[in-house]
């Protein structure tokens, strides 16, 4: 786990995202089978890469069927970016990519 992804940071991301309407859960993708599983373990749903002061996160999620995918993904990006920048006292830049791995029925 990188320095960015400590337990406190994961908690901040989780709290920013779980209240978004239309979000069912975070997603874990089994790389071997390609199977998408709902998970509460946020560290399995986030990929991180860091270069100098730029932190790039890829967050995998599962949405409820019938929601506006673009609106929910944009809300995840905005909330996570803001909360992480606030946590770092606005000294780091964050790029947040959201991957919708599945729609739940």
PDB file of N, CA and C in Angstrom:
ATOM      1  N   UNK A   1       0.844  -1.163   0.000  1.00  0.00           N
ATOM      2  CA  UNK A   1       0.000   0.000   0.000  1.00  0.00           C
ATOM      3  C   UNK A   1       0.897   1.236   0.000  1.00  0.00           C
ATOM      4  N   UNK A   2       0.624   2.162  -0.870  1.00  0.00           N
ATOM      5  CA  UNK A   2       1.454   3.352  -0.978  1.00  0.00           C
ATOM      6  C   UNK A   2       1.200   4.292   0.197  1.00  0.00           C
ATOM      7  N   UNK A   3       2.047   5.297   0.318  1.00  0.00           N
ATOM      8  CA  UNK A   3       1.909   6.290   1.361  1.00  0.00           C
ATOM      9  C   UNK A   3       0.559   7.005   1.277  1.00  0.00           C
ATOM     10  N   UNK A   4       0.078   7.211   0.057  1.00  0.00           N
ATOM     11  CA  UNK A   4      -1.214   7.866  -0.144  1.00  0.00           C
ATOM     12  C   UNK A   4      -2.348   7.019   0.394  1.00  0.00           C
ATOM     13  N   UNK A   5      -2.253   5.721   0.252  1.00  0.00           N
ATOM     14  CA  UNK A   5      -3.370   4.849   0.593  1.00  0.00           C
ATOM     15  C   UNK A   5      -3.255   4.267   2.001  1.00  0.00           C
ATOM     16  N   UNK A   6      -3.067   5.127   2.992  1.00  0.00           N
ATOM     17  CA  UNK A   6      -3.096   4.635   4.365  1.00  0.00           C
ATOM     18  C   UNK A   6      -4.545   4.501   4.807  1.00  0.00           C
ATOM     19  N   UNK A   7      -4.760   3.972   5.978  1.00  0.00           N
ATOM     20  CA  UNK A   7      -6.119   3.681   6.439  1.00  0.00           C
ATOM     21  C   UNK A   7      -6.975   4.944   6.558  1.00  0.00           C
ATOM     22  N   UNK A   8      -6.379   6.043   7.014  1.00  0.00           N
ATOM     23  CA  UNK A   8      -7.115   7.300   7.135  1.00  0.00           C
ATOM     24  C   UNK A   8      -7.555   7.841   5.778  1.00  0.00           C
ATOM     25  N   UNK A   9      -6.694   7.729   4.782  1.00  0.00           N
ATOM     26  CA  UNK A   9      -7.022   8.199   3.446  1.00  0.00           C
ATOM     27  C   UNK A   9      -8.129   7.351   2.834  1.00  0.00           C
ATOM     28  N   UNK A  10      -8.044   6.048   3.022  1.00  0.00           N
ATOM     29  CA  UNK A  10      -9.096   5.169   2.514  1.00  0.00           C
ATOM     30  C   UNK A  10     -10.438   5.486   3.166  1.00  0.00           C
ATOM     31  N   UNK A  11     -10.414   5.816   4.444  1.00  0.00           N
ATOM     32  CA  UNK A  11     -11.648   6.174   5.141  1.00  0.00           C
ATOM     33  C   UNK A  11     -12.240   7.462   4.570  1.00  0.00           C
ATOM     34  N   UNK A  12     -11.401   8.439   4.279  1.00  0.00           N
ATOM     35  CA  UNK A  12     -11.868   9.701   3.691  1.00  0.00           C
ATOM     36  C   UNK A  12     -12.507   9.451   2.325  1.00  0.00           C
ATOM     37  N   UNK A  13     -11.867   8.623   1.502  1.00  0.00           N
ATOM     38  CA  UNK A  13     -12.415   8.302   0.180  1.00  0.00           C
ATOM     39  C   UNK A  13     -13.747   7.574   0.336  1.00  0.00           C
ATOM     40  N   UNK A  14     -13.788   6.597   1.215  1.00  0.00           N
ATOM     41  CA  UNK A  14     -15.002   5.829   1.429  1.00  0.00           C
ATOM     42  C   UNK A  14     -16.156   6.736   1.867  1.00  0.00           C
ATOM     43  N   UNK A  15     -15.912   7.605   2.827  1.00  0.00           N
ATOM     44  CA  UNK A  15     -16.958   8.493   3.325  1.00  0.00           C
ATOM     45  C   UNK A  15     -17.417   9.494   2.271  1.00  0.00           C
ATOM     46  N   UNK A  16     -16.519   9.894   1.386  1.00  0.00           N
ATOM     47  CA  UNK A  16     -16.890  10.824   0.325  1.00  0.00           C
ATOM     48  C   UNK A  16     -17.774  10.160  -0.719  1.00  0.00           C
ATOM     49  N   UNK A  17     -17.587   8.873  -0.932  1.00  0.00           N
ATOM     50  CA  UNK A  17     -18.250   8.185  -2.038  1.00  0.00           C
ATOM     51  C   UNK A  17     -19.533   7.464  -1.639  1.00  0.00           C
ATOM     52  N   UNK A  18     -19.583   6.873  -0.464  1.00  0.00           N
ATOM     53  CA  UNK A  18     -20.707   5.985  -0.141  1.00  0.00           C
ATOM     54  C   UNK A  18     -22.054   6.685  -0.051  1.00  0.00           C
ATOM     55  N   UNK A  19     -22.064   7.986   0.125  1.00  0.00           N
ATOM     56  CA  UNK A  19     -23.340   8.704   0.239  1.00  0.00           C
ATOM     57  C   UNK A  19     -23.885   9.186  -1.099  1.00  0.00           C
ATOM     58  N   UNK A  20     -23.191   8.908  -2.172  1.00  0.00           N
ATOM     59  CA  UNK A  20     -23.626   9.369  -3.487  1.00  0.00           C
ATOM     60  C   UNK A  20     -24.808   8.523  -3.965  1.00  0.00           C
ATOM     61  N   UNK A  21     -25.935   9.158  -4.274  1.00  0.00           N
ATOM     62  CA  UNK A  21     -27.102   8.404  -4.757  1.00  0.00           C
ATOM     63  C   UNK A  21     -26.784   7.681  -6.071  1.00  0.00           C
ATOM     64  N   UNK A  22     -27.243   6.458  -6.175  1.00  0.00           N
ATOM     65  CA  UNK A  22     -27.044   5.671  -7.389  1.00  0.00           C
ATOM     66  C   UNK A  22     -25.866   4.727  -7.331  1.00  0.00           C
ATOM     67  N   UNK A  23     -25.031   4.874  -6.323  1.00  0.00           N
ATOM     68  CA  UNK A  23     -23.868   4.005  -6.170  1.00  0.00           C
ATOM     69  C   UNK A  23     -24.260   2.783  -5.349  1.00  0.00           C
ATOM     70  N   UNK A  24     -24.020   1.601  -5.899  1.00  0.00           N
ATOM     71  CA  UNK A  24     -24.321   0.380  -5.148  1.00  0.00           C
ATOM     72  C   UNK A  24     -23.156   0.002  -4.247  1.00  0.00           C
ATOM     73  N   UNK A  25     -21.933  -0.063  -4.829  1.00  0.00           N
ATOM     74  CA  UNK A  25     -20.759  -0.432  -4.047  1.00  0.00           C
ATOM     75  C   UNK A  25     -19.495  -0.181  -4.851  1.00  0.00           C
ATOM     76  N   UNK A  26     -18.376  -0.379  -4.186  1.00  0.00           N
ATOM     77  CA  UNK A  26     -17.107  -0.404  -4.884  1.00  0.00           C
ATOM     78  C   UNK A  26     -17.007  -1.747  -5.595  1.00  0.00           C
ATOM     79  N   UNK A  27     -16.137  -1.840  -6.601  1.00  0.00           N
ATOM     80  CA  UNK A  27     -16.022  -3.077  -7.371  1.00  0.00           C
ATOM     81  C   UNK A  27     -14.592  -3.600  -7.333  1.00  0.00           C
ATOM     82  N   UNK A  28     -14.509  -4.902  -7.276  1.00  0.00           N
ATOM     83  CA  UNK A  28     -13.222  -5.600  -7.380  1.00  0.00           C
ATOM     84  C   UNK A  28     -13.301  -6.477  -8.618  1.00  0.00           C
ATOM     85  N   UNK A  29     -12.323  -6.327  -9.500  1.00  0.00           N
ATOM     86  CA  UNK A  29     -12.320  -7.109 -10.728  1.00  0.00           C
ATOM     87  C   UNK A  29     -11.272  -8.210 -10.595  1.00  0.00           C
ATOM     88  N   UNK A  30     -11.706  -9.445 -10.746  1.00  0.00           N
ATOM     89  CA  UNK A  30     -10.788 -10.575 -10.727  1.00  0.00           C
ATOM     90  C   UNK A  30     -10.039 -10.565 -12.052  1.00  0.00           C
ATOM     91  N   UNK A  31      -8.745 -10.315 -12.009  1.00  0.00           N
ATOM     92  CA  UNK A  31      -7.953 -10.168 -13.230  1.00  0.00           C
ATOM     93  C   UNK A  31      -7.890 -11.447 -14.062  1.00  0.00           C
ATOM     94  N   UNK A  32      -7.982 -12.593 -13.425  1.00  0.00           N
ATOM     95  CA  UNK A  32      -7.918 -13.855 -14.157  1.00  0.00           C
ATOM     96  C   UNK A  32      -9.215 -14.162 -14.892  1.00  0.00           C
ATOM     97  N   UNK A  33     -10.327 -14.040 -14.189  1.00  0.00           N
ATOM     98  CA  UNK A  33     -11.609 -14.417 -14.799  1.00  0.00           C
ATOM     99  C   UNK A  33     -12.355 -13.241 -15.401  1.00  0.00           C
ATOM    100  N   UNK A  34     -11.993 -12.015 -15.014  1.00  0.00           N
ATOM    101  CA  UNK A  34     -12.714 -10.847 -15.482  1.00  0.00           C
ATOM    102  C   UNK A  34     -14.020 -10.626 -14.737  1.00  0.00           C
ATOM    103  N   UNK A  35     -14.283 -11.428 -13.717  1.00  0.00           N
ATOM    104  CA  UNK A  35     -15.509 -11.342 -12.933  1.00  0.00           C
ATOM    105  C   UNK A  35     -15.491 -10.100 -12.055  1.00  0.00           C
ATOM    106  N   UNK A  36     -16.604  -9.355 -12.049  1.00  0.00           N
ATOM    107  CA  UNK A  36     -16.734  -8.155 -11.230  1.00  0.00           C
ATOM    108  C   UNK A  36     -17.501  -8.507  -9.962  1.00  0.00           C
ATOM    109  N   UNK A  37     -16.912  -8.186  -8.813  1.00  0.00           N
ATOM    110  CA  UNK A  37     -17.535  -8.482  -7.529  1.00  0.00           C
ATOM    111  C   UNK A  37     -17.723  -7.199  -6.729  1.00  0.00           C
ATOM    112  N   UNK A  38     -18.847  -7.072  -6.063  1.00  0.00           N
ATOM    113  CA  UNK A  38     -19.046  -5.961  -5.141  1.00  0.00           C
ATOM    114  C   UNK A  38     -18.143  -6.175  -3.935  1.00  0.00           C
ATOM    115  N   UNK A  39     -17.561  -5.105  -3.418  1.00  0.00           N
ATOM    116  CA  UNK A  39     -16.672  -5.224  -2.262  1.00  0.00           C
ATOM    117  C   UNK A  39     -16.829  -4.026  -1.357  1.00  0.00           C
ATOM    118  N   UNK A  40     -16.654  -4.263  -0.073  1.00  0.00           N
ATOM    119  CA  UNK A  40     -16.607  -3.181   0.896  1.00  0.00           C
ATOM    120  C   UNK A  40     -15.159  -2.836   1.213  1.00  0.00           C
ATOM    121  N   UNK A  41     -14.232  -3.634   0.701  1.00  0.00           N
ATOM    122  CA  UNK A  41     -12.808  -3.398   0.922  1.00  0.00           C
ATOM    123  C   UNK A  41     -12.323  -2.423  -0.146  1.00  0.00           C
ATOM    124  N   UNK A  42     -12.323  -1.156   0.210  1.00  0.00           N
ATOM    125  CA  UNK A  42     -12.041  -0.091  -0.745  1.00  0.00           C
ATOM    126  C   UNK A  42     -10.644  -0.215  -1.356  1.00  0.00           C
ATOM    127  N   UNK A  43      -9.684  -0.749  -0.615  1.00  0.00           N
ATOM    128  CA  UNK A  43      -8.330  -0.871  -1.156  1.00  0.00           C
ATOM    129  C   UNK A  43      -8.268  -1.829  -2.345  1.00  0.00           C
ATOM    130  N   UNK A  44      -9.265  -2.719  -2.476  1.00  0.00           N
ATOM    131  CA  UNK A  44      -9.312  -3.613  -3.632  1.00  0.00           C
ATOM    132  C   UNK A  44      -9.978  -2.955  -4.834  1.00  0.00           C
ATOM    133  N   UNK A  45     -10.592  -1.789  -4.618  1.00  0.00           N
ATOM    134  CA  UNK A  45     -11.319  -1.101  -5.687  1.00  0.00           C
ATOM    135  C   UNK A  45     -10.574   0.112  -6.222  1.00  0.00           C
ATOM    136  N   UNK A  46      -9.390   0.377  -5.696  1.00  0.00           N
ATOM    137  CA  UNK A  46      -8.643   1.571  -6.102  1.00  0.00           C
ATOM    138  C   UNK A  46      -7.262   1.193  -6.607  1.00  0.00           C
ATOM    139  N   UNK A  47      -6.903   1.775  -7.747  1.00  0.00           N
ATOM    140  CA  UNK A  47      -5.547   1.658  -8.279  1.00  0.00           C
ATOM    141  C   UNK A  47      -4.900   3.027  -8.142  1.00  0.00           C
ATOM    142  N   UNK A  48      -3.636   3.067  -7.718  1.00  0.00           N
ATOM    143  CA  UNK A  48      -2.958   4.335  -7.466  1.00  0.00           C
ATOM    144  C   UNK A  48      -1.627   4.383  -8.199  1.00  0.00           C
ATOM    145  N   UNK A  49      -1.334   5.544  -8.780  1.00  0.00           N
ATOM    146  CA  UNK A  49       0.010   5.800  -9.300  1.00  0.00           C
ATOM    147  C   UNK A  49       0.389   7.221  -8.905  1.00  0.00           C
ATOM    148  N   UNK A  50       1.641   7.387  -8.493  1.00  0.00           N
ATOM    149  CA  UNK A  50       2.096   8.684  -8.002  1.00  0.00           C
ATOM    150  C   UNK A  50       3.360   9.090  -8.742  1.00  0.00           C
ATOM    151  N   UNK A  51       3.365  10.321  -9.262  1.00  0.00           N
ATOM    152  CA  UNK A  51       4.557  10.914  -9.856  1.00  0.00           C
ATOM    153  C   UNK A  51       4.711  12.316  -9.292  1.00  0.00           C
ATOM    154  N   UNK A  52       5.831  12.581  -8.666  1.00  0.00           N
ATOM    155  CA  UNK A  52       6.113  13.848  -7.995  1.00  0.00           C
ATOM    156  C   UNK A  52       4.921  14.277  -7.153  1.00  0.00           C
ATOM    157  N   UNK A  53       4.228  15.344  -7.511  1.00  0.00           N
ATOM    158  CA  UNK A  53       3.093  15.807  -6.708  1.00  0.00           C
ATOM    159  C   UNK A  53       1.759  15.488  -7.348  1.00  0.00           C
ATOM    160  N   UNK A  54       1.758  14.637  -8.362  1.00  0.00           N
ATOM    161  CA  UNK A  54       0.508  14.255  -9.009  1.00  0.00           C
ATOM    162  C   UNK A  54       0.157  12.831  -8.587  1.00  0.00           C
ATOM    163  N   UNK A  55      -1.018  12.699  -8.036  1.00  0.00           N
ATOM    164  CA  UNK A  55      -1.521  11.402  -7.602  1.00  0.00           C
ATOM    165  C   UNK A  55      -2.683  11.037  -8.511  1.00  0.00           C
ATOM    166  N   UNK A  56      -2.614   9.881  -9.136  1.00  0.00           N
ATOM    167  CA  UNK A  56      -3.690   9.435 -10.016  1.00  0.00           C
ATOM    168  C   UNK A  56      -4.354   8.222  -9.393  1.00  0.00           C
ATOM    169  N   UNK A  57      -5.679   8.311  -9.255  1.00  0.00           N
ATOM    170  CA  UNK A  57      -6.462   7.212  -8.696  1.00  0.00           C
ATOM    171  C   UNK A  57      -7.450   6.727  -9.729  1.00  0.00           C
ATOM    172  N   UNK A  58      -7.641   5.438  -9.772  1.00  0.00           N
ATOM    173  CA  UNK A  58      -8.678   4.833 -10.599  1.00  0.00           C
ATOM    174  C   UNK A  58      -9.587   4.074  -9.632  1.00  0.00           C
ATOM    175  N   UNK A  59     -10.835   4.540  -9.527  1.00  0.00           N
ATOM    176  CA  UNK A  59     -11.787   3.967  -8.592  1.00  0.00           C
ATOM    177  C   UNK A  59     -12.808   3.142  -9.358  1.00  0.00           C
ATOM    178  N   UNK A  60     -12.937   1.880  -8.980  1.00  0.00           N
ATOM    179  CA  UNK A  60     -13.878   0.959  -9.633  1.00  0.00           C
ATOM    180  C   UNK A  60     -15.169   0.920  -8.821  1.00  0.00           C
ATOM    181  N   UNK A  61     -16.317   1.110  -9.499  1.00  0.00           N
ATOM    182  CA  UNK A  61     -17.598   1.133  -8.798  1.00  0.00           C
ATOM    183  C   UNK A  61     -18.658   0.327  -9.545  1.00  0.00           C
ATOM    184  N   UNK A  62     -19.715   0.005  -8.819  1.00  0.00           N
ATOM    185  CA  UNK A  62     -20.907  -0.624  -9.388  1.00  0.00           C
ATOM    186  C   UNK A  62     -22.070   0.322  -9.115  1.00  0.00           C
ATOM    187  N   UNK A  63     -22.836   0.634 -10.152  1.00  0.00           N
ATOM    188  CA  UNK A  63     -23.965   1.549 -10.023  1.00  0.00           C
ATOM    189  C   UNK A  63     -25.286   0.805 -10.085  1.00  0.00           C
ATOM    190  N   UNK A  64     -26.313   1.443  -9.550  1.00  0.00           N
ATOM    191  CA  UNK A  64     -27.655   0.901  -9.662  1.00  0.00           C
ATOM    192  C   UNK A  64     -28.155   1.128 -11.082  1.00  0.00           C
ATOM    193  N   UNK A  65     -28.904   0.194 -11.595  1.00  0.00           N
ATOM    194  CA  UNK A  65     -29.454   0.306 -12.936  1.00  0.00           C
ATOM    195  C   UNK A  65     -30.436   1.479 -12.981  1.00  0.00           C
ATOM    196  N   UNK A  66     -30.392   2.270 -14.043  1.00  0.00           N
ATOM    197  CA  UNK A  66     -31.320   3.367 -14.233  1.00  0.00           C
ATOM    198  C   UNK A  66     -30.794   4.725 -13.823  1.00  0.00           C
ATOM    199  N   UNK A  67     -29.615   4.799 -13.224  1.00  0.00           N
ATOM    200  CA  UNK A  67     -29.072   6.100 -12.839  1.00  0.00           C
ATOM    201  C   UNK A  67     -28.338   6.720 -14.018  1.00  0.00           C
ATOM    202  N   UNK A  68     -28.119   8.021 -13.944  1.00  0.00           N
ATOM    203  CA  UNK A  68     -27.346   8.710 -14.958  1.00  0.00           C
ATOM    204  C   UNK A  68     -25.864   8.451 -14.663  1.00  0.00           C
ATOM    205  N   UNK A  69     -25.250   7.606 -15.467  1.00  0.00           N
ATOM    206  CA  UNK A  69     -23.871   7.161 -15.225  1.00  0.00           C
ATOM    207  C   UNK A  69     -22.908   8.345 -15.180  1.00  0.00           C
ATOM    208  N   UNK A  70     -23.049   9.254 -16.123  1.00  0.00           N
ATOM    209  CA  UNK A  70     -22.136  10.400 -16.180  1.00  0.00           C
ATOM    210  C   UNK A  70     -22.238  11.253 -14.917  1.00  0.00           C
ATOM    211  N   UNK A  71     -23.447  11.499 -14.454  1.00  0.00           N
ATOM    212  CA  UNK A  71     -23.625  12.324 -13.259  1.00  0.00           C
ATOM    213  C   UNK A  71     -23.010  11.678 -12.024  1.00  0.00           C
ATOM    214  N   UNK A  72     -23.224  10.393 -11.855  1.00  0.00           N
ATOM    215  CA  UNK A  72     -22.688   9.702 -10.673  1.00  0.00           C
ATOM    216  C   UNK A  72     -21.158   9.654 -10.750  1.00  0.00           C
ATOM    217  N   UNK A  73     -20.611   9.325 -11.901  1.00  0.00           N
ATOM    218  CA  UNK A  73     -19.147   9.258 -12.050  1.00  0.00           C
ATOM    219  C   UNK A  73     -18.512  10.628 -11.808  1.00  0.00           C
ATOM    220  N   UNK A  74     -19.136  11.677 -12.319  1.00  0.00           N
ATOM    221  CA  UNK A  74     -18.620  13.029 -12.111  1.00  0.00           C
ATOM    222  C   UNK A  74     -18.659  13.405 -10.637  1.00  0.00           C
ATOM    223  N   UNK A  75     -19.728  13.043  -9.955  1.00  0.00           N
ATOM    224  CA  UNK A  75     -19.847  13.336  -8.519  1.00  0.00           C
ATOM    225  C   UNK A  75     -18.772  12.601  -7.720  1.00  0.00           C
ATOM    226  N   UNK A  76     -18.481  11.351  -8.078  1.00  0.00           N
ATOM    227  CA  UNK A  76     -17.398  10.612  -7.419  1.00  0.00           C
ATOM    228  C   UNK A  76     -16.074  11.339  -7.629  1.00  0.00           C
ATOM    229  N   UNK A  77     -15.794  11.746  -8.861  1.00  0.00           N
ATOM    230  CA  UNK A  77     -14.549  12.461  -9.155  1.00  0.00           C
ATOM    231  C   UNK A  77     -14.429  13.736  -8.324  1.00  0.00           C
ATOM    232  N   UNK A  78     -15.465  14.532  -8.325  1.00  0.00           N
ATOM    233  CA  UNK A  78     -15.431  15.821  -7.622  1.00  0.00           C
ATOM    234  C   UNK A  78     -15.217  15.635  -6.128  1.00  0.00           C
ATOM    235  N   UNK A  79     -15.995  14.743  -5.536  1.00  0.00           N
ATOM    236  CA  UNK A  79     -15.901  14.553  -4.083  1.00  0.00           C
ATOM    237  C   UNK A  79     -14.555  14.001  -3.656  1.00  0.00           C
ATOM    238  N   UNK A  80     -14.066  12.982  -4.355  1.00  0.00           N
ATOM    239  CA  UNK A  80     -12.788  12.365  -3.973  1.00  0.00           C
ATOM    240  C   UNK A  80     -11.645  13.350  -4.173  1.00  0.00           C
ATOM    241  N   UNK A  81     -11.614  14.033  -5.287  1.00  0.00           N
ATOM    242  CA  UNK A  81     -10.553  15.018  -5.549  1.00  0.00           C
ATOM    243  C   UNK A  81     -10.529  16.090  -4.465  1.00  0.00           C
ATOM    244  N   UNK A  82     -11.690  16.653  -4.158  1.00  0.00           N
ATOM    245  CA  UNK A  82     -11.750  17.714  -3.153  1.00  0.00           C
ATOM    246  C   UNK A  82     -11.303  17.212  -1.776  1.00  0.00           C
ATOM    247  N   UNK A  83     -11.830  16.077  -1.343  1.00  0.00           N
ATOM    248  CA  UNK A  83     -11.494  15.572  -0.013  1.00  0.00           C
ATOM    249  C   UNK A  83     -10.016  15.231   0.118  1.00  0.00           C
ATOM    250  N   UNK A  84      -9.411  14.668  -0.924  1.00  0.00           N
ATOM    251  CA  UNK A  84      -7.981  14.350  -0.869  1.00  0.00           C
ATOM    252  C   UNK A  84      -7.125  15.606  -0.881  1.00  0.00           C
ATOM    253  N   UNK A  85      -7.511  16.590  -1.685  1.00  0.00           N
ATOM    254  CA  UNK A  85      -6.760  17.843  -1.703  1.00  0.00           C
ATOM    255  C   UNK A  85      -6.876  18.556  -0.359  1.00  0.00           C
ATOM    256  N   UNK A  86      -8.050  18.514   0.245  1.00  0.00           N
ATOM    257  CA  UNK A  86      -8.248  19.111   1.565  1.00  0.00           C
ATOM    258  C   UNK A  86      -7.403  18.387   2.606  1.00  0.00           C
ATOM    259  N   UNK A  87      -7.343  17.067   2.515  1.00  0.00           N
ATOM    260  CA  UNK A  87      -6.553  16.269   3.444  1.00  0.00           C
ATOM    261  C   UNK A  87      -5.062  16.607   3.358  1.00  0.00           C
ATOM    262  N   UNK A  88      -4.592  16.925   2.149  1.00  0.00           N
ATOM    263  CA  UNK A  88      -3.170  17.250   1.962  1.00  0.00           C
ATOM    264  C   UNK A  88      -2.911  18.755   2.052  1.00  0.00           C
ATOM    265  N   UNK A  89      -3.875  19.511   2.564  1.00  0.00           N
ATOM    266  CA  UNK A  89      -3.766  20.973   2.658  1.00  0.00           C
ATOM    267  C   UNK A  89      -3.502  21.619   1.305  1.00  0.00           C
ATOM    268  N   UNK A  90      -4.058  21.016   0.270  1.00  0.00           N
ATOM    269  CA  UNK A  90      -4.000  21.525  -1.104  1.00  0.00           C
ATOM    270  C   UNK A  90      -2.563  21.645  -1.628  1.00  0.00           C
ATOM    271  N   UNK A  91      -1.671  20.743  -1.159  1.00  0.00           N
ATOM    272  CA  UNK A  91      -0.289  20.749  -1.635  1.00  0.00           C
ATOM    273  C   UNK A  91      -0.055  19.740  -2.754  1.00  0.00           C
ATOM    274  N   UNK A  92      -0.980  18.802  -2.954  1.00  0.00           N
ATOM    275  CA  UNK A  92      -0.846  17.800  -4.012  1.00  0.00           C
ATOM    276  C   UNK A  92      -1.983  17.940  -5.015  1.00  0.00           C
ATOM    277  N   UNK A  93      -1.723  17.496  -6.240  1.00  0.00           N
ATOM    278  CA  UNK A  93      -2.756  17.458  -7.266  1.00  0.00           C
ATOM    279  C   UNK A  93      -3.239  16.028  -7.418  1.00  0.00           C
ATOM    280  N   UNK A  94      -4.529  15.873  -7.626  1.00  0.00           N
ATOM    281  CA  UNK A  94      -5.123  14.550  -7.760  1.00  0.00           C
ATOM    282  C   UNK A  94      -5.915  14.456  -9.051  1.00  0.00           C
ATOM    283  N   UNK A  95      -5.734  13.348  -9.751  1.00  0.00           N
ATOM    284  CA  UNK A  95      -6.559  13.004 -10.900  1.00  0.00           C
ATOM    285  C   UNK A  95      -7.345  11.771 -10.495  1.00  0.00           C
ATOM    286  N   UNK A  96      -8.642  11.839 -10.666  1.00  0.00           N
ATOM    287  CA  UNK A  96      -9.489  10.725 -10.253  1.00  0.00           C
ATOM    288  C   UNK A  96     -10.226  10.205 -11.478  1.00  0.00           C
ATOM    289  N   UNK A  97      -9.940   8.974 -11.842  1.00  0.00           N
ATOM    290  CA  UNK A  97     -10.653   8.295 -12.918  1.00  0.00           C
ATOM    291  C   UNK A  97     -11.655   7.350 -12.270  1.00  0.00           C
ATOM    292  N   UNK A  98     -12.861   7.320 -12.816  1.00  0.00           N
ATOM    293  CA  UNK A  98     -13.903   6.450 -12.288  1.00  0.00           C
ATOM    294  C   UNK A  98     -14.247   5.421 -13.345  1.00  0.00           C
ATOM    295  N   UNK A  99     -14.211   4.160 -12.952  1.00  0.00           N
ATOM    296  CA  UNK A  99     -14.532   3.058 -13.853  1.00  0.00           C
ATOM    297  C   UNK A  99     -15.818   2.418 -13.357  1.00  0.00           C
ATOM    298  N   UNK A 100     -16.849   2.447 -14.200  1.00  0.00           N
ATOM    299  CA  UNK A 100     -18.095   1.778 -13.872  1.00  0.00           C
ATOM    300  C   UNK A 100     -17.981   0.368 -14.411  1.00  0.00           C
ATOM    301  N   UNK A 101     -17.777  -0.583 -13.520  1.00  0.00           N
ATOM    302  CA  UNK A 101     -17.538  -1.965 -13.923  1.00  0.00           C
ATOM    303  C   UNK A 101     -18.825  -2.751 -14.150  1.00  0.00           C
ATOM    304  N   UNK A 102     -19.929  -2.305 -13.535  1.00  0.00           N
ATOM    305  CA  UNK A 102     -21.187  -3.049 -13.700  1.00  0.00           C
ATOM    306  C   UNK A 102     -22.355  -2.185 -13.265  1.00  0.00           C
ATOM    307  N   UNK A 103     -23.533  -2.610 -13.722  1.00  0.00           N
ATOM    308  CA  UNK A 103     -24.794  -2.025 -13.282  1.00  0.00           C
ATOM    309  C   UNK A 103     -25.584  -3.114 -12.564  1.00  0.00           C
ATOM    310  N   UNK A 104     -26.038  -2.803 -11.355  1.00  0.00           N
ATOM    311  CA  UNK A 104     -26.812  -3.773 -10.576  1.00  0.00           C
ATOM    312  C   UNK A 104     -28.285  -3.632 -10.914  1.00  0.00           C
ATOM    313  N   UNK A 105     -28.980  -4.746 -10.942  1.00  0.00           N
ATOM    314  CA  UNK A 105     -30.405  -4.719 -11.264  1.00  0.00           C
ATOM    315  C   UNK A 105     -31.243  -4.549 -10.036  1.00  0.00           C
TER     316      UNK A 105
END
